[in-house]
Structures are given as C-alpha cells and as structure tokens.
Short mmCIF file of C-alpha atoms in Angstrom, two decimals:
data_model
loop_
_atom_site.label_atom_id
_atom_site.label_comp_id
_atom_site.label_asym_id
_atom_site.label_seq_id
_atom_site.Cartn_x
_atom_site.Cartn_y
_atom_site.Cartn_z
CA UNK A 1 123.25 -261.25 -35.35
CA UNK A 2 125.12 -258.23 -34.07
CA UNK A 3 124.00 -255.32 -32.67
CA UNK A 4 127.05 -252.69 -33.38
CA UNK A 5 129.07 -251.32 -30.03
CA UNK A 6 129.58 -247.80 -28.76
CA UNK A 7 132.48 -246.02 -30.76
CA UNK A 8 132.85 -248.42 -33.68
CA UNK A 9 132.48 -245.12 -35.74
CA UNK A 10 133.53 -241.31 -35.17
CA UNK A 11 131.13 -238.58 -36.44
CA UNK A 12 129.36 -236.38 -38.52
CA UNK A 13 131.32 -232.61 -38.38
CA UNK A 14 129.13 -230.12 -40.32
CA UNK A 15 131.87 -226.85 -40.25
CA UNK A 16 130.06 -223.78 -41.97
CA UNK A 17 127.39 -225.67 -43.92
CA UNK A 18 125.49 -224.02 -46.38
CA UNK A 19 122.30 -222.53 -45.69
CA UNK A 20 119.48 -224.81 -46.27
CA UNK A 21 121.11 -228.30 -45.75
CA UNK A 22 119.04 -230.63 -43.77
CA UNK A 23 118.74 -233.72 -42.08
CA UNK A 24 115.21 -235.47 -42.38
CA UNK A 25 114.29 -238.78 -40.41
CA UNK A 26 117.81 -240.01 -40.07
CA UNK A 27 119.11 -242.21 -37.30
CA UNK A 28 123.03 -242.25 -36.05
CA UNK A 29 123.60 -245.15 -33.92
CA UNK A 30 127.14 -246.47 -32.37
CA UNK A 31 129.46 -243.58 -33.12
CA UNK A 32 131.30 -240.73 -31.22
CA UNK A 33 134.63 -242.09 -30.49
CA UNK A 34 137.76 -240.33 -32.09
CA UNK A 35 141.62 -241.21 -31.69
CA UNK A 36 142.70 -237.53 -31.52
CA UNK A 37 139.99 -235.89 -29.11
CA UNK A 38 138.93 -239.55 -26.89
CA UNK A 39 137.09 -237.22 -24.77
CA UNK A 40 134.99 -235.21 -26.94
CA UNK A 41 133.33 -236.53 -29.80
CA UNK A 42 129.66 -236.26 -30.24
CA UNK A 43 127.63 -238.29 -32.93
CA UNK A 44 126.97 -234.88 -34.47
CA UNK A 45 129.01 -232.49 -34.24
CA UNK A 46 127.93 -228.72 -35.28
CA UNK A 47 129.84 -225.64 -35.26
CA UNK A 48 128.70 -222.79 -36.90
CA UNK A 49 126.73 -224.22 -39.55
CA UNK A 50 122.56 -223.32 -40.34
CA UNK A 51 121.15 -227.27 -40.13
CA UNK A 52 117.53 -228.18 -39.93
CA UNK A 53 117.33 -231.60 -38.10
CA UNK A 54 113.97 -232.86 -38.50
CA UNK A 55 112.55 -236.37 -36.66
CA UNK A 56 115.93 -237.66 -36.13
CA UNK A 57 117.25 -240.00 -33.46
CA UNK A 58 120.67 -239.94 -32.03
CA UNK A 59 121.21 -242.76 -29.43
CA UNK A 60 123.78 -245.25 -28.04
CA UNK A 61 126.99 -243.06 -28.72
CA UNK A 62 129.88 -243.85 -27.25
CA UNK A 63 130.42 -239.89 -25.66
CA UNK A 64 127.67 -237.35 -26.33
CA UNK A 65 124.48 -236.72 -28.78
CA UNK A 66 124.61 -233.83 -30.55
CA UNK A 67 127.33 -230.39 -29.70
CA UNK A 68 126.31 -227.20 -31.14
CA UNK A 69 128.80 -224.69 -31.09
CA UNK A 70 129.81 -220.97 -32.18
CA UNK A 71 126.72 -219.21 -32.97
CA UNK A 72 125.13 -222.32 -35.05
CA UNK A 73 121.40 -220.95 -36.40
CA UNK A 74 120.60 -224.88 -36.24
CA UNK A 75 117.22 -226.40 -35.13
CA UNK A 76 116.35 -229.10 -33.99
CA UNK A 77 112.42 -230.59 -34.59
CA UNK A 78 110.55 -233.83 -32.66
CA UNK A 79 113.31 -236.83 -32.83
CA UNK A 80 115.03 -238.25 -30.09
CA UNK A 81 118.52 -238.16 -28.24
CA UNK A 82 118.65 -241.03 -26.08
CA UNK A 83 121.24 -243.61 -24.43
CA UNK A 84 124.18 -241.57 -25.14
CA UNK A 85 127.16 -242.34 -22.75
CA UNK A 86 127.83 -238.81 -21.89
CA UNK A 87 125.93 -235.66 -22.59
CA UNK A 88 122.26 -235.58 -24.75
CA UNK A 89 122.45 -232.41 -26.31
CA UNK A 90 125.32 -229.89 -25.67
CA UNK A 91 124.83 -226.06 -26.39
CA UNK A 92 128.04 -224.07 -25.64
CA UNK A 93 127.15 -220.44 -24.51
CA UNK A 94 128.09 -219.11 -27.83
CA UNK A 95 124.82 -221.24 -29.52
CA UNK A 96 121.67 -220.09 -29.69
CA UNK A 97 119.63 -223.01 -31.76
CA UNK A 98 115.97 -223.78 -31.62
CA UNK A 99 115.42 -227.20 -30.10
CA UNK A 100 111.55 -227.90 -29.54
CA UNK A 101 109.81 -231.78 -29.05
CA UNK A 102 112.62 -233.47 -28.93
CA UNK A 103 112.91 -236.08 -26.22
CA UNK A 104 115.95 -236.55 -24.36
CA UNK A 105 116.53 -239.49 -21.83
CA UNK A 106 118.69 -242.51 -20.68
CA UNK A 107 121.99 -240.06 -21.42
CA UNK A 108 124.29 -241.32 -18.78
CA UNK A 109 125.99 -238.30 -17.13
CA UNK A 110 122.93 -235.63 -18.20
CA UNK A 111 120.33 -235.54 -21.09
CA UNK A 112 121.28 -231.58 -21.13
CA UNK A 113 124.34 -229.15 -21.12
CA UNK A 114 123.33 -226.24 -21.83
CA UNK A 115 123.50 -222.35 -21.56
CA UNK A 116 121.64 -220.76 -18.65
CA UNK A 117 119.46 -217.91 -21.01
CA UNK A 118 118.17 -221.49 -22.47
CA UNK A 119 117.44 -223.85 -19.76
CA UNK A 120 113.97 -222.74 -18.86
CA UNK A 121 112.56 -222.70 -23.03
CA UNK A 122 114.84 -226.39 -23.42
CA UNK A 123 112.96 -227.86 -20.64
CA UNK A 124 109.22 -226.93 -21.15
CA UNK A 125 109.44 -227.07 -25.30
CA UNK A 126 111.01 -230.97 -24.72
CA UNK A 127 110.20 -234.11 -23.34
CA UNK A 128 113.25 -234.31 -21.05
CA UNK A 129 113.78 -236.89 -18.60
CA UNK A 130 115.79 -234.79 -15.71
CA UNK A 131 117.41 -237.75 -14.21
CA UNK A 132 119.93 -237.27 -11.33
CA UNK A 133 121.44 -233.94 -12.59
CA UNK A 134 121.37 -231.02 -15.83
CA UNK A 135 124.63 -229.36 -16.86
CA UNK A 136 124.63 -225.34 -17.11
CA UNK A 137 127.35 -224.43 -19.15
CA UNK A 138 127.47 -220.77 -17.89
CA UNK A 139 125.79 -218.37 -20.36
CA UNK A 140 124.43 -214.73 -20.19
CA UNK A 141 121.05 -213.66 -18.69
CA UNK A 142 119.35 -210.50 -19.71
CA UNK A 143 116.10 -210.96 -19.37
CA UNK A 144 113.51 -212.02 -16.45
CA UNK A 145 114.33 -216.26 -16.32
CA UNK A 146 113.49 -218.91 -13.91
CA UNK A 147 114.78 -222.31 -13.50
CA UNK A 148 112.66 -225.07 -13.77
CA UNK A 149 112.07 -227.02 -10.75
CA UNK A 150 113.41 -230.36 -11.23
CA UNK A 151 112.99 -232.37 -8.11
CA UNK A 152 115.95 -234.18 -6.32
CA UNK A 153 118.08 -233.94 -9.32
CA UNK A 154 121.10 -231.06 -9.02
CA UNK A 155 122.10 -228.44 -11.24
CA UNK A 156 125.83 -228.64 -12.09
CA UNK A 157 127.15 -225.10 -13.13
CA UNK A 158 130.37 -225.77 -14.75
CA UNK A 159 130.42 -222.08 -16.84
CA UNK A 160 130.67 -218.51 -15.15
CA UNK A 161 127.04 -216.67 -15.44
CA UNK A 162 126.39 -213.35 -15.63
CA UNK A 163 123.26 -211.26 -15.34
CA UNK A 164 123.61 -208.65 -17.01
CA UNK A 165 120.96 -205.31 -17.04
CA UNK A 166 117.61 -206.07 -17.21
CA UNK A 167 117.96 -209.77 -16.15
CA UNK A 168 116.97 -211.76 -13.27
CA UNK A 169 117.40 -215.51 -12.61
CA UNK A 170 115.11 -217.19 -10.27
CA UNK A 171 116.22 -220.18 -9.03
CA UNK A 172 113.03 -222.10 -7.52
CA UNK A 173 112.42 -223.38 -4.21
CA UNK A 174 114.45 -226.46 -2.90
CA UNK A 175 117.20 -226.22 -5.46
CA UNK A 176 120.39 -228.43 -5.11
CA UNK A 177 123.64 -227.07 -7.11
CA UNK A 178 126.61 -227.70 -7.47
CA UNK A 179 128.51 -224.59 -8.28
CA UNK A 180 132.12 -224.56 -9.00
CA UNK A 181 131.95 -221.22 -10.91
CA UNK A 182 131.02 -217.65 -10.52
CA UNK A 183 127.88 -216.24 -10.55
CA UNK A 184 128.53 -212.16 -11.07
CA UNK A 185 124.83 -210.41 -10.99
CA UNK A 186 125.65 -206.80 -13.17
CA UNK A 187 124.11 -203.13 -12.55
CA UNK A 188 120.01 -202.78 -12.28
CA UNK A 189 119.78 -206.89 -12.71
CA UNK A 190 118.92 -209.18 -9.84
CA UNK A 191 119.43 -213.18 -8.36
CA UNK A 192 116.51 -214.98 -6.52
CA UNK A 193 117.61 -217.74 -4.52
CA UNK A 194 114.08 -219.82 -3.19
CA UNK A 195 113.81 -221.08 0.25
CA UNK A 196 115.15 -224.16 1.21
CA UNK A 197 118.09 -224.27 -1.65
CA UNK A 198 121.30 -226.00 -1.27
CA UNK A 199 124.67 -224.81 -2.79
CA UNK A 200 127.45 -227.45 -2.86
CA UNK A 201 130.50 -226.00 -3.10
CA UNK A 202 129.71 -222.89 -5.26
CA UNK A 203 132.44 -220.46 -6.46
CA UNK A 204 132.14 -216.82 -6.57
CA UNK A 205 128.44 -215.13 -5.96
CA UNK A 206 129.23 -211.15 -6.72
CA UNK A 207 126.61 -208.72 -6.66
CA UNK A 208 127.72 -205.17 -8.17
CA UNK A 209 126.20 -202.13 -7.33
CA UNK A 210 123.10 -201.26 -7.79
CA UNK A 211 122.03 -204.99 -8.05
CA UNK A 212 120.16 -206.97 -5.82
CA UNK A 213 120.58 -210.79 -4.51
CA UNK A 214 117.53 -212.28 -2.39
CA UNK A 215 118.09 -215.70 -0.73
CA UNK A 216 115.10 -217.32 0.76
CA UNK A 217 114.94 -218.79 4.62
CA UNK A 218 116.70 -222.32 4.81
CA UNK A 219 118.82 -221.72 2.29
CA UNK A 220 122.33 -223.99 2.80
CA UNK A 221 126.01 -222.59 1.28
CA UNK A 222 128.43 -225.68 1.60
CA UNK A 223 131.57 -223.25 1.20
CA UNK A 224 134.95 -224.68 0.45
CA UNK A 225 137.78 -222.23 -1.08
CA UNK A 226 139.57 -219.73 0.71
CA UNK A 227 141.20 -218.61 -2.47
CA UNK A 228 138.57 -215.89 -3.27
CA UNK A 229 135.69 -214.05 -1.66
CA UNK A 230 132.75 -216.46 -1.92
CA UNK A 231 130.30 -213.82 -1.74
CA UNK A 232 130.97 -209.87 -2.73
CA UNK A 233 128.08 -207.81 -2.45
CA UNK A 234 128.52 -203.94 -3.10
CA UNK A 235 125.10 -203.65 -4.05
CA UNK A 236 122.00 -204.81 -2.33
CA UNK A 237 121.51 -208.51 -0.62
CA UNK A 238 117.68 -209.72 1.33
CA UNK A 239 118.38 -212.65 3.60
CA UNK A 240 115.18 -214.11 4.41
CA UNK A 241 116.52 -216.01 7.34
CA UNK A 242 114.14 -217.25 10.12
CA UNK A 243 114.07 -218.42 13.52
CA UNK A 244 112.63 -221.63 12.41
CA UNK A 245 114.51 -221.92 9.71
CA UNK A 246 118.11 -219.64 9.29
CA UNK A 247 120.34 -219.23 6.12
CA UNK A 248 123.38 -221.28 6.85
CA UNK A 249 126.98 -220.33 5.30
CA UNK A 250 129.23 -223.30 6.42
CA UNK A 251 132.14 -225.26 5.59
CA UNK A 252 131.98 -228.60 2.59
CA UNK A 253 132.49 -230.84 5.09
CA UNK A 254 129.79 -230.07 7.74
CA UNK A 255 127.67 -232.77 8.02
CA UNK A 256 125.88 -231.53 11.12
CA UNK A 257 123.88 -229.75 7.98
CA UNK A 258 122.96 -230.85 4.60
CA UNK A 259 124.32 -233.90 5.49
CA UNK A 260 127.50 -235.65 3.98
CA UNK A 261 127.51 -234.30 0.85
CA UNK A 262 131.54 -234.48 -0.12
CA UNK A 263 132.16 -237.83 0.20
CA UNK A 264 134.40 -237.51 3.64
CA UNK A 265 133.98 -239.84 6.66
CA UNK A 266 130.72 -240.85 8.26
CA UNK A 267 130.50 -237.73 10.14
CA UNK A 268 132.54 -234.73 10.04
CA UNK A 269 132.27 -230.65 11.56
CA UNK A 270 134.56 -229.07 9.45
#
C-alpha cells in the first residue's frame, strides 16, 4: 500500500480555455513539481481561461493549490484546498475570480496570496484557516475596504498597493505586517492604520495630495532602508499619538520596542 508523494506529477495548465469548460467533484492529489520552473508549479494552474470549479479538492501538492492569473473569469464553488506545501490559492493582481465556500487550511507557508481589493470578500465568503500569516500580493483599491482582523497571524505585503480615488483601506486594530513594498494612497482616497498596529520593515508609505493617512495611538514602524523616503506625505496625515501610548517610528533592530522581531542578538538598540 502506497500513498503517492508530493511532486510525483506536474500539473494541470488550462491557457485560454473555452468558455463553459468545467471541473465537477474532481480531486488532484500529489502533483505540482516541474523540471523547468522547480519553484512555481501549482496543481492547477490557470491563466486566462473562464473555468467553473465546482466541489473540488486540491491537497498535498508539492508547491501551491491553485494560481489564477491574467484576468481569468474563473470561479471557484465549496471544495477544498488543503495541505499544499506552499501557497492555497494564489490570485495575481491581474485576477479577479469568484471564490466562495471553499475551505482553505494546513497550506504550509499561507492558505492565501492574494490581491488586496479581494482579501476582505476571500476571507468572510470562505472557511479559511488564517494560520501564522496571509500573503497580499499588492493589488488596486478603489473602493471603501477593510482588512479582516486575523489575530496574531501577520500580513505579508509582497506587491506595491495603491489606493486609488474613491478608495480607502482600513487596516484593523492590532495589525502585524510585514511590508517590504510601497503603499502609495492617490488623490481624494485615504489609509486607516488602527491603534496598536505593528509594521515590520515596511517600504514606501506615500500619501499624495489631497489624500489623507490616519494612524491610530500605539502604532509601531520597525524602519530599516535608507534608500528611499519611508514615509512622503504631501497631502494630509492624523497621528493619533498619546501620552499613554505614542506612535513610534524606529529602527528594525530596536528591541527596546516591539521586541526582537529581526532575528538579531538577544537584545539590540539599533
């Protein structure tokens, strides 16, 4: 009796399917390796194509679930996406599918990667287990979102965002990111930063005029590169500070706050 091992197969690539193809109660189990792209290889992998996936269940690959890329009009319906070495589901910004009941959980570095217009509709449409962290991918925001609070696990923002008119991202109290990219908040749009957030290492924040950024008291900005201007604010910013409880811009390796949170020695002042 054998059981199959992660990667004995490679994947399924659907490249501008037809409209009206469909996968109904199908299972893909043990796959996702490839010679040519070791790194990247989902079980299903979806670019551009109009696919129905209905009650399927997508576990134990040896890199990701599912990838949806370029403007794919594919949904996803109940199923599963579970176990998967890497990434659960991964939407590049470019994607705009319909995923509702699906569960997602066990995926070893995050059971999501996914735009940030999407996060808030992924998360309370599907059963997903947040685990330690959630991928953004970067992503445009035009319209009034808010992140879903999701404990002590941190948002990684690997993708630029912007916020473009009309938009505002709220990110709820007590958030933990990690932010290596840029965060540019557009004309007559807005960012809301809840109290008691922490920033690891974020990249740009730039505010543009006639734009507003609000940061809530006990807010924490780990700040590491001296390459750029961390924050640029032409238009408006509101920091909440307190006595009690002051908004603290400081370097990565402070551990006098936020504790050690960049792996360095036991203590450390930067």
């Amino acid at each position: 009796f054998e059981e199959g091992e992660r990667g004995d197969w490679s994947r399924l690539y659907f490249y501008n399917t037809d409209p009206g193809s469909y996968l109904n109660y199908c299972e893909f189990r043990y796959g996702g390796r490839s010679n040519s792209s070791p790194y990247y290889c989902p079980q299903l992998d979806i670019y551009s194509s109009d696919l129905a996936i209905n009650n399927c269940k997508v576990s134990f690959g040896y890199r990701s679930g599912i990838s949806i890329d370029s403007g794919s009009d594919t949904t996803i319906t109940n199923g599963s996406i579970t176990d998967n070495y890497y990434y659960g589901l991964i939407v590049e910004s470019n994607a705009n599918p319909s995923v509702t009941g699906v569960t997602l959980s066990g995926n070893s570095s995050s059971n999501l990667n996914v735009p940030a217009g999407l996060l808030e509709s992924y998360v309370s449409t599907n059963n997903v287990e947040t685990g330690e962290k959630i991928y953004i991918s970067g992503g445009v925001i035009s319209t009034d979102t808010t992140w879903p609070d999701i404990g002590e696990a941190k948002y990684y923002v690997t993708g630029d965002i912007r916020i473009f008119e009309g938009g505002k991202l709220t990110i709820p109290p007590g958030s933990s990111l990690y932010q290596p990219a840029k965060i540019q908040v557009y004309s007559n749009a807005a960012l809301k930063i809840g109290a008691n957030s922490f920033f690891d290492r974020p990249g740009e924040i730039i505010v543009d005029q006639n734009a507003e950024l609000e940061i809530g008291a006990g807010t924490i900005f780990k700040l590491q590169r001296a390459d750029l201007y961390n924050f640029s604010i032409q238009g408006t910013i509101k920091a909440n500070g307190t006595s009690a409880n002051p908004i603290v811009f400081t370097s990565y390796k402070d551990d006098s706050t936020g504790g050690n949170t960049n792996g360095g020695s036991a203590f450390e002042e930067g």
